[in-house]
Short mmCIF file of C-alpha atoms in Angstrom, two decimals:
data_model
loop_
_atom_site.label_atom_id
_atom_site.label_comp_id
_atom_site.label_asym_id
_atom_site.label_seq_id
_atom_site.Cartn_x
_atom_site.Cartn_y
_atom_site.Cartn_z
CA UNK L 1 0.00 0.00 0.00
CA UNK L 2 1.40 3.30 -0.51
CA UNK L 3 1.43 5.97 1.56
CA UNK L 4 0.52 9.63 1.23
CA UNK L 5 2.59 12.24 0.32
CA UNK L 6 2.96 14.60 2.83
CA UNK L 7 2.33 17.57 0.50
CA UNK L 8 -0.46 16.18 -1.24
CA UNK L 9 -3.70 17.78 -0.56
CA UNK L 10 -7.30 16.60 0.03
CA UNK L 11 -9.67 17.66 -2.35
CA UNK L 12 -11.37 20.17 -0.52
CA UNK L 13 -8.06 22.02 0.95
CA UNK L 14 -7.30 22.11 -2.81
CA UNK L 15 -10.08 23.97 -3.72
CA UNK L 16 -9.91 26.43 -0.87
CA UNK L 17 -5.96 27.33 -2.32
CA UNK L 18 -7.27 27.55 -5.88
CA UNK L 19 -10.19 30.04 -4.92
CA UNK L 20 -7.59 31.84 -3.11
CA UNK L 21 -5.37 32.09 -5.52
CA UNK L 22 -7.95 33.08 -8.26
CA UNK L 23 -9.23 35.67 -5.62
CA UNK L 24 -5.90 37.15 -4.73
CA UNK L 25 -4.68 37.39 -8.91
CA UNK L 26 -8.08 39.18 -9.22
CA UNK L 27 -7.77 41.49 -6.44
CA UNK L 28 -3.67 42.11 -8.18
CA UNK L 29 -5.28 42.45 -12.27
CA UNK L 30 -7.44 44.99 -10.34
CA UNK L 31 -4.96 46.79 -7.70
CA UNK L 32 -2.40 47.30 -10.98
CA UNK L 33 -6.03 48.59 -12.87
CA UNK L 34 -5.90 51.39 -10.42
CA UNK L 35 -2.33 51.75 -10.31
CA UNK L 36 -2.66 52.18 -14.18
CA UNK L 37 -5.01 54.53 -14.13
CA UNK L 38 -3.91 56.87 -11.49
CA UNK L 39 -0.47 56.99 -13.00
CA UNK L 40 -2.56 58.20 -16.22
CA UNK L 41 -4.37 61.07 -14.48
CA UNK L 42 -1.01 62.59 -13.20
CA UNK L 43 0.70 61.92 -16.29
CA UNK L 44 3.56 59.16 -15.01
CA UNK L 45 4.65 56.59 -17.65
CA UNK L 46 3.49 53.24 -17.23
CA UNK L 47 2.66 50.01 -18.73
CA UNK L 48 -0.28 47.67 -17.26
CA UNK L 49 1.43 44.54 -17.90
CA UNK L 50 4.23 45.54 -15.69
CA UNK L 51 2.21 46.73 -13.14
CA UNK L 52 0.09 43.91 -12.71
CA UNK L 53 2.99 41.59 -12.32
CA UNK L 54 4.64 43.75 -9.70
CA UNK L 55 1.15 43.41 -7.37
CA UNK L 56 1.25 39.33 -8.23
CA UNK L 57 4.61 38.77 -7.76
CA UNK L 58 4.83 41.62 -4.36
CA UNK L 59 1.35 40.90 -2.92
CA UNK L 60 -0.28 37.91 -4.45
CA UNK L 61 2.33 35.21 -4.34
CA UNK L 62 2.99 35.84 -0.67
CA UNK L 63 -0.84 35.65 0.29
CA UNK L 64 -1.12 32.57 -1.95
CA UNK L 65 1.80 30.82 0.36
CA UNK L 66 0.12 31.80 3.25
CA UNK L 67 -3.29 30.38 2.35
CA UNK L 68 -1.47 27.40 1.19
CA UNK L 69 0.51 26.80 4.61
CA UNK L 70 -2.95 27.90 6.26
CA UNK L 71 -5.57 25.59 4.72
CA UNK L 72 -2.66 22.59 4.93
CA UNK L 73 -2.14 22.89 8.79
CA UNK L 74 -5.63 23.61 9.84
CA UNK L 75 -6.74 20.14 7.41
CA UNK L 76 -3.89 18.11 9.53
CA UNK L 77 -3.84 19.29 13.14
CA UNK L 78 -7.77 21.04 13.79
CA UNK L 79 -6.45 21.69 17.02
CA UNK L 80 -5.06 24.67 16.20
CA UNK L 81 -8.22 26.50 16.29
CA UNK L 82 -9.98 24.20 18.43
CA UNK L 83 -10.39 26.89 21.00
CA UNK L 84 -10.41 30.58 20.87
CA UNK L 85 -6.99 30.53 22.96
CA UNK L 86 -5.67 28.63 20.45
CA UNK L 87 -7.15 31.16 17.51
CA UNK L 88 -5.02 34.13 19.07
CA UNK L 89 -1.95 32.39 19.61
CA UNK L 90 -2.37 30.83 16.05
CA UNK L 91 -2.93 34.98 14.84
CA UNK L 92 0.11 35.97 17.04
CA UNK L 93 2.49 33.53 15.62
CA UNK L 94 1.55 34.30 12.53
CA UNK L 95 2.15 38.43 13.08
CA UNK L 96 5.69 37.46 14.11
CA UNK L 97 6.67 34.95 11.26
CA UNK L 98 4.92 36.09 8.43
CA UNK L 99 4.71 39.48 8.27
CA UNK L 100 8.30 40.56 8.68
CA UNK L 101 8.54 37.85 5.94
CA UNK L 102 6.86 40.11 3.90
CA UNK L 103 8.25 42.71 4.51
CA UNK L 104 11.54 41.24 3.71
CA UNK L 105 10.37 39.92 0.78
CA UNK L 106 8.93 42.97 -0.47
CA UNK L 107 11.86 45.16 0.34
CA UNK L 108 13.99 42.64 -1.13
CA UNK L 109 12.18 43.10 -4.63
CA UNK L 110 11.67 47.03 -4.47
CA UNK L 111 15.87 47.05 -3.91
CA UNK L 112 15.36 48.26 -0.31
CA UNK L 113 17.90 46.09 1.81
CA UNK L 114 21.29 48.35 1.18
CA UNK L 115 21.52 49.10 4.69
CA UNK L 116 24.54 50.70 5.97
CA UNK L 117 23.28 52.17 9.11
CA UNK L 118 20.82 52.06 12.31
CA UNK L 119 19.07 55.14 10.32
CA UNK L 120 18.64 52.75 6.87
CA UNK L 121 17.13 50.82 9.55
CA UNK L 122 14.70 52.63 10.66
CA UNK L 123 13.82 53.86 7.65
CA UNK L 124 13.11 50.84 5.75
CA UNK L 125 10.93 49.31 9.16
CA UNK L 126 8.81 52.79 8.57
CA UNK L 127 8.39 52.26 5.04
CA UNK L 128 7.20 48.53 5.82
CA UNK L 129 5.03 49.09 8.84
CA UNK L 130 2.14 49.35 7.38
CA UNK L 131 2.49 47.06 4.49
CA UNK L 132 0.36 43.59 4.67
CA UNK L 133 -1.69 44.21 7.44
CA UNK L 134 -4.78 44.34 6.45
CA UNK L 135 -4.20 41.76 3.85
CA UNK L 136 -2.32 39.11 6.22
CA UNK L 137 -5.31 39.77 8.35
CA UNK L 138 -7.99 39.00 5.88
CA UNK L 139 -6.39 36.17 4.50
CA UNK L 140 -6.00 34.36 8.06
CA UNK L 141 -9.98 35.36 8.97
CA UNK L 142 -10.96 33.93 5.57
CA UNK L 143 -9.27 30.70 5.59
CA UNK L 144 -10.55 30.23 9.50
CA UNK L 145 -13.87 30.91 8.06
CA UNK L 146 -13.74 28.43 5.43
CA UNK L 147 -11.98 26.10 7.83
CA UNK L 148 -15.16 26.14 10.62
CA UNK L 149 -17.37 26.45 7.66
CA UNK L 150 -16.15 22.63 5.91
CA UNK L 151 -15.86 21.25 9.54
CA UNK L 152 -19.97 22.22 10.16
CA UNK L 153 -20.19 20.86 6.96
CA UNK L 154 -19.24 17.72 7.72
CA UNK L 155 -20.64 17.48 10.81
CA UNK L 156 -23.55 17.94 9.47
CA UNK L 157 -22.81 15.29 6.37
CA UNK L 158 -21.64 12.93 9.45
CA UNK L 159 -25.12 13.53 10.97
CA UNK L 160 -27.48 13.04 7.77
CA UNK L 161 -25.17 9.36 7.20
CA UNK L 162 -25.58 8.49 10.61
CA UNK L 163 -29.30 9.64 10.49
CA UNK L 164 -29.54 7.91 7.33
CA UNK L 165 -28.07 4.25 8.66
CA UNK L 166 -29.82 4.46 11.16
CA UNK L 167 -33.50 4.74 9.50
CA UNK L 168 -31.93 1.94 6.97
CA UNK L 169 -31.08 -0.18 9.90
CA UNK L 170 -34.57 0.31 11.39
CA UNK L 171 -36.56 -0.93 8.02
CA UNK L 172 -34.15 -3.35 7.62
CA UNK L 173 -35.06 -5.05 11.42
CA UNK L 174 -39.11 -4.12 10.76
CA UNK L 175 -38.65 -6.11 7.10
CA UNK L 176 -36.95 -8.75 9.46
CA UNK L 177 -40.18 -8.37 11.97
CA UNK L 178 -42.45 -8.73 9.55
CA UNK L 179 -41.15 -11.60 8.10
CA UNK L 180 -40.99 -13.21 11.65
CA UNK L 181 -45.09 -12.37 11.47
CA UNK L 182 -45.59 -14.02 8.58
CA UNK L 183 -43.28 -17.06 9.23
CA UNK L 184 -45.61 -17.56 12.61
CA UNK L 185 -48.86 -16.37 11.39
CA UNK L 186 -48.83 -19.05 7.95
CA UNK L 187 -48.34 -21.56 9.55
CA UNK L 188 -50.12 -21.03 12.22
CA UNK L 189 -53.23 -20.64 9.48
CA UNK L 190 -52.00 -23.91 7.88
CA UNK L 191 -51.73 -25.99 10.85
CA UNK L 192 -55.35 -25.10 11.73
CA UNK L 193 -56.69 -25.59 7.71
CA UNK L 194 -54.85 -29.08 8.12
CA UNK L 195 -56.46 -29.53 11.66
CA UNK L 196 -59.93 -29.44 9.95
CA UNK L 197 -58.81 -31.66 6.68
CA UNK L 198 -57.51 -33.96 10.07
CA UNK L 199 -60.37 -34.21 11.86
CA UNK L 200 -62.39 -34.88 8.57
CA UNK L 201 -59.64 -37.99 7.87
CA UNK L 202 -60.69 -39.84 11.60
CA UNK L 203 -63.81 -39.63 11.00
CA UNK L 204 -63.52 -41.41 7.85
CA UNK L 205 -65.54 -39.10 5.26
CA UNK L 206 -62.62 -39.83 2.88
CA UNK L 207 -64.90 -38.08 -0.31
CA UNK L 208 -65.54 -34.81 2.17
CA UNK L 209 -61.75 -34.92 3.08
CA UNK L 210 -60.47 -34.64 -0.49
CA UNK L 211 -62.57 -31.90 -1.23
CA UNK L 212 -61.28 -30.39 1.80
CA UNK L 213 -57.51 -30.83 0.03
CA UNK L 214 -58.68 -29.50 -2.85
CA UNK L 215 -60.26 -26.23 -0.92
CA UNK L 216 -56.66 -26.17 1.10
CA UNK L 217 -54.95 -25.83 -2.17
CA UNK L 218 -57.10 -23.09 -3.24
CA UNK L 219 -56.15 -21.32 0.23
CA UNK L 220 -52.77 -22.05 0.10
CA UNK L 221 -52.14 -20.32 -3.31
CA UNK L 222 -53.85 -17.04 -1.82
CA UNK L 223 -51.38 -17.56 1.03
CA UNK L 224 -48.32 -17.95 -1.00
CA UNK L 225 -49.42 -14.90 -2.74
CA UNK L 226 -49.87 -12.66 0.16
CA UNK L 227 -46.61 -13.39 1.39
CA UNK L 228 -44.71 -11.94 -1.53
CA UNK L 229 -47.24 -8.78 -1.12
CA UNK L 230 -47.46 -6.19 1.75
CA UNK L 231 -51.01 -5.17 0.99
CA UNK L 232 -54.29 -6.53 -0.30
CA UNK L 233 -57.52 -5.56 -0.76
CA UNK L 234 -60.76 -6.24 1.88
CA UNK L 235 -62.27 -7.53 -1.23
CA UNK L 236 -59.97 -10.01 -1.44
CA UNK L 237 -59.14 -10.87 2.27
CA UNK L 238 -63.53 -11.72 2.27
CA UNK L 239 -62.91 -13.72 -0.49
CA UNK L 240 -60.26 -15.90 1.58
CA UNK L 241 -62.25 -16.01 4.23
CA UNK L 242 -65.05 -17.42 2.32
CA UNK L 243 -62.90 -20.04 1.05
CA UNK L 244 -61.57 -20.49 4.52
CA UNK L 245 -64.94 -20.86 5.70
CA UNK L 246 -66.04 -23.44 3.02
CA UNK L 247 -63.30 -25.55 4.23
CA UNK L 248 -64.00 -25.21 7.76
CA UNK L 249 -68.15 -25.87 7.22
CA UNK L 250 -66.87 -29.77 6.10
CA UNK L 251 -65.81 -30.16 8.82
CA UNK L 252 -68.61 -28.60 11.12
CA UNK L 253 -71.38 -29.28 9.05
CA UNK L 254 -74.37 -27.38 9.75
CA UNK L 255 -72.83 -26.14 13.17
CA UNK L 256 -70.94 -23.48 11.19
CA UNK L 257 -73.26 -20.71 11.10
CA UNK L 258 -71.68 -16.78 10.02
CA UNK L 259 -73.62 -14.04 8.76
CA UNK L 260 -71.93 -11.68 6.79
CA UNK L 261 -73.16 -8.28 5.98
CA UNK L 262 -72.42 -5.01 4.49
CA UNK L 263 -70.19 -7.72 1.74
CA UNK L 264 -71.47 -5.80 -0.86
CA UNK L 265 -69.85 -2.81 -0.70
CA UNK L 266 -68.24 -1.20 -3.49
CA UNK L 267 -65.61 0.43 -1.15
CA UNK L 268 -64.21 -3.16 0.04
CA UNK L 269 -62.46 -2.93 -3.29
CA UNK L 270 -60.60 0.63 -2.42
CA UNK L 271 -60.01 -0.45 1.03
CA UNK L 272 -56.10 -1.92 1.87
CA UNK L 273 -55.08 -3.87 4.80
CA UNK L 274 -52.23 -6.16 5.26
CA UNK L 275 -52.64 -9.53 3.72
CA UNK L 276 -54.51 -12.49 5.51
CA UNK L 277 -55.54 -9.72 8.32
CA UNK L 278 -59.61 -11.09 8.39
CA UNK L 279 -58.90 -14.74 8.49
CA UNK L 280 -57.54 -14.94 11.67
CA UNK L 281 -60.27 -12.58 13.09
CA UNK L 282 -62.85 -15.25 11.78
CA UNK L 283 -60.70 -18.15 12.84
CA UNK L 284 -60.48 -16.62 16.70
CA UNK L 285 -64.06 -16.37 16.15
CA UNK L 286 -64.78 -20.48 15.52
CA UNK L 287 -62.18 -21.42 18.51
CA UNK L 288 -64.11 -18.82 21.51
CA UNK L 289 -67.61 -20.14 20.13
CA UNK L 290 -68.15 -23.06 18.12
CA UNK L 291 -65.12 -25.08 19.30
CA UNK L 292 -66.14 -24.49 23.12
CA UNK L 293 -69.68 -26.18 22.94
CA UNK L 294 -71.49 -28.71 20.61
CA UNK L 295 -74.17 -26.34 19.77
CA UNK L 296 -74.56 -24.09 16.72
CA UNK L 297 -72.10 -21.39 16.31
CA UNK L 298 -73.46 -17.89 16.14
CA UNK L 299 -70.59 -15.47 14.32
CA UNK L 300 -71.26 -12.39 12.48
CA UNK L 301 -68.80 -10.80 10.18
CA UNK L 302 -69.86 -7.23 9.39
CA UNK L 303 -68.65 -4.32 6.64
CA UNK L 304 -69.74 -0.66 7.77
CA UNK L 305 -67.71 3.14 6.87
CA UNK L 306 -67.66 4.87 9.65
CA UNK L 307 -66.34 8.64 9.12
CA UNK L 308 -62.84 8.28 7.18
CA UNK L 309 -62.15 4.34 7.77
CA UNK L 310 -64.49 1.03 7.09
CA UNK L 311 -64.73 -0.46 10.31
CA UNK L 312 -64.83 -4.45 9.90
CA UNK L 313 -66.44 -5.76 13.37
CA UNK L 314 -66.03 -10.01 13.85
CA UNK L 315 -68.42 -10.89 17.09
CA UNK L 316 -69.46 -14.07 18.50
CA UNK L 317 -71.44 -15.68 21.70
CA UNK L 318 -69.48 -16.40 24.53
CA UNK L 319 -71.50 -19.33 26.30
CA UNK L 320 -71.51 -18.93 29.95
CA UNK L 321 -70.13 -22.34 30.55
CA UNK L 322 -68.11 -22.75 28.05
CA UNK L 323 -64.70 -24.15 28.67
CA UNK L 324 -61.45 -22.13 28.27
CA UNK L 325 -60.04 -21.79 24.70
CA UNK L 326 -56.57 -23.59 24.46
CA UNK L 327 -55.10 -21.40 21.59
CA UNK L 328 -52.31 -19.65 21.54
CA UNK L 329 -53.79 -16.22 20.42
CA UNK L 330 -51.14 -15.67 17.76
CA UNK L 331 -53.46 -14.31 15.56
CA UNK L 332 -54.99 -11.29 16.57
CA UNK L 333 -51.33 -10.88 18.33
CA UNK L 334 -49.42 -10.55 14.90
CA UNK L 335 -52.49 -9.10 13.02
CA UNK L 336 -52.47 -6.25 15.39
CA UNK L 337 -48.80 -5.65 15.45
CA UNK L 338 -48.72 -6.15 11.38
CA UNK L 339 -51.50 -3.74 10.78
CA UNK L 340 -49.92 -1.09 13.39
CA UNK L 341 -46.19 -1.85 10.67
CA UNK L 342 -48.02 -1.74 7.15
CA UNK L 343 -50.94 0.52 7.99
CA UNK L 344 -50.80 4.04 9.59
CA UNK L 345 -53.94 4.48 11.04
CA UNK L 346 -55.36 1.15 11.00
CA UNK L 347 -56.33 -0.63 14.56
CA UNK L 348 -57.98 -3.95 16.20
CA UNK L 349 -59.51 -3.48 19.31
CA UNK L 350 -60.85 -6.92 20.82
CA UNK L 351 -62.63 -7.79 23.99
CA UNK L 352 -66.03 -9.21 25.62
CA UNK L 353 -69.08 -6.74 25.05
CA UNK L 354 -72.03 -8.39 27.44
CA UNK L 355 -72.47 -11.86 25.97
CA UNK L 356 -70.34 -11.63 22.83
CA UNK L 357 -66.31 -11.39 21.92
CA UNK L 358 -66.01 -8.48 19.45
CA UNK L 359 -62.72 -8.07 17.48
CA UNK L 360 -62.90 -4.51 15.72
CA UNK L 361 -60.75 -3.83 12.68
CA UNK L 362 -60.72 0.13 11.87
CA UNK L 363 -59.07 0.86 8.39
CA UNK L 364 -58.29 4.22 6.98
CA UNK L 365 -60.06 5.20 3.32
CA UNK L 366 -58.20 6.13 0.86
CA UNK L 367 -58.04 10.32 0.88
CA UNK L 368 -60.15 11.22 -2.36
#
């Protein structure tokens, strides 16, 4: 691998010495513009190409170094103007090195270094004293400008990456969490469809079982579907859970008893939810009612807009003897956390209301 060169320079600092190099031959093509034209109005002999090379090679060049050395120290130790203390200091040193520098170097072009005495001396410092001040002192403020200006920048860069991992990492665990749901909640729904097709098998109705297989089939495409898709219609999920139902009445026979009402909605074809989101409402349904007695069930599966959402409303008896119900409640478990992931605004509510179990399933309509 090989290493850096110590003089190269990042791509930013680069920049920053370009622009102040382009600045500083600007402000020289226009100082020597002046120059030019003041020698014109009081009549002194002068040529514009001379006089612009004399303010880039006497003010410009110098300035240029310094922004160079500038932007290249602050890029490798930041410390430098970490604090305000260390701003000063940082000015202070810079006083004492550069500028008499300068002023060397200037007095060094203009011919102004044949010194003889204390008086030469003195002269020449009075001459330079004021030269480069106000330039030294822009350059420094501009390049510590810059400097604090790139380093919010990429703090704030830092931030936005950081901001933006961090939302990536979050859909990337609620993808994983969802397909946790659906790895529980299918087969959960299959091992019940094949609990039915089971029960139909010991009883030996081979005939009604195979026509159970061939309803599973039917069930288990819709499911394999749905798992590839995030959303599905409620005209489609009540079309499942007819199916669902169909496969479920072989086995119960004439015990299976749902009404279903408000199915002919036109807006249950507008209306999204998470896929296979009614079927285990319905199938929570059989196991608290029909499953818990040998009497007729009694479920009702009802469509009805309320306000801005279509409210779908599952309810069934609740016998007052009936025996506890030994599922697992997985169902209305992951379709309430699924709906709460997929869609904003959606919610099941479920409980006992007097003599029935009510699961409520509110779903936003689409804004017209």
């Amino acid at each position: 691998m090989q290493s850096a060169s110590p003089f190269h320079l990042p791509r930013p600092a680069a920049r920053t010495v370009i622009l102040s190099a382009l600045v500083w031959t600007a402000i020289s093509a226009l100082g020597a513009l002046q120059t030019y034209s003041d020698n014109l109005r009081t009549g002194v002999a002068s040529r514009y190409p001379v006089l612009l090379a004399t303010w880039f090679i006497e003010y410009a060049v110098p300035l240029m170094v310094l922004s160079a050395v500038l932007v290249t120290a602050l890029g490798r130790w930041p410390v430098l103007v970490a604090r305000p203390r260390n701003v000063v200091l940082l000015f202070i040193g810079l006083v004492l090195l550069f500028q008499p520098a300068q002023w060397l170097y200037i007095a060094w072009l203009r011919d102004y270094l044949d010194i003889a005495s204390f008086a030469d001396v003195r002269r020449l410092l009075m001459k330079m004293l004021l030269v480069g001040w106000f330039t030294t002192t822009a350059t420094f403020a501009a390049i510590l400008a810059i400097h604090y200006w790139r380093q919010a920048k990429d703090r704030e860069l830092a931030w936005q990456r950081a901001q933006n991992d961090m939302l990536n990492l979050r859909l990337q665990l609620e993808e994983q969490r969802m397909l946790a749901l659906r790895a529980q909640l299918e087969p959960h729904f299959l091992f019940n469809a094949l609990n039915a097709i089971s029960a139909l098998v010991r009883a030996g109705d081979k005939p009604v079982a195979l026509a159970g297989i061939g309803r599973l089939s039917t069930l288990l495409r819709y499911a394999l579907a749905a798992s590839t898709d995030n959303t599905a219609t409620l005209a489609a999920e009540l079309q499942f859970v007819r199916d669902y139902l169909d496969l479920q009445r072989l086995r119960y026979g004439d015990r299976l008893r749902v009404a279903i009402e408000g199915a002919g909605d036109a807006l249950l074809d507008e209306v999204d939810c998470p896929p296979l989101s009614l079927q285990p409402l319905v199938e929570n349904a059989l196991r608290h009612d029909i499953d818990c007695h040998d009497g007729p069930g009694d479920i009702t599966l009802s469509f009805a807009r309320d306000g801005d959402a279509m409210v779908v409303t599952v309810t069934n008896r609740v016998p007052a003897q009936a025996s506890p119900n030994p599922g697992a409640g997985l169902g209305l478990a992951n379709t309430r956390d699924r709906l709460q992931r997929i869609t904003p605004g959606a919610a099941l509510h479920a409980g006992v209301r007097g003599e029935r179990f009510v699961a409520e399933l509110r779903l936003p309509l689409a804004k017209e």
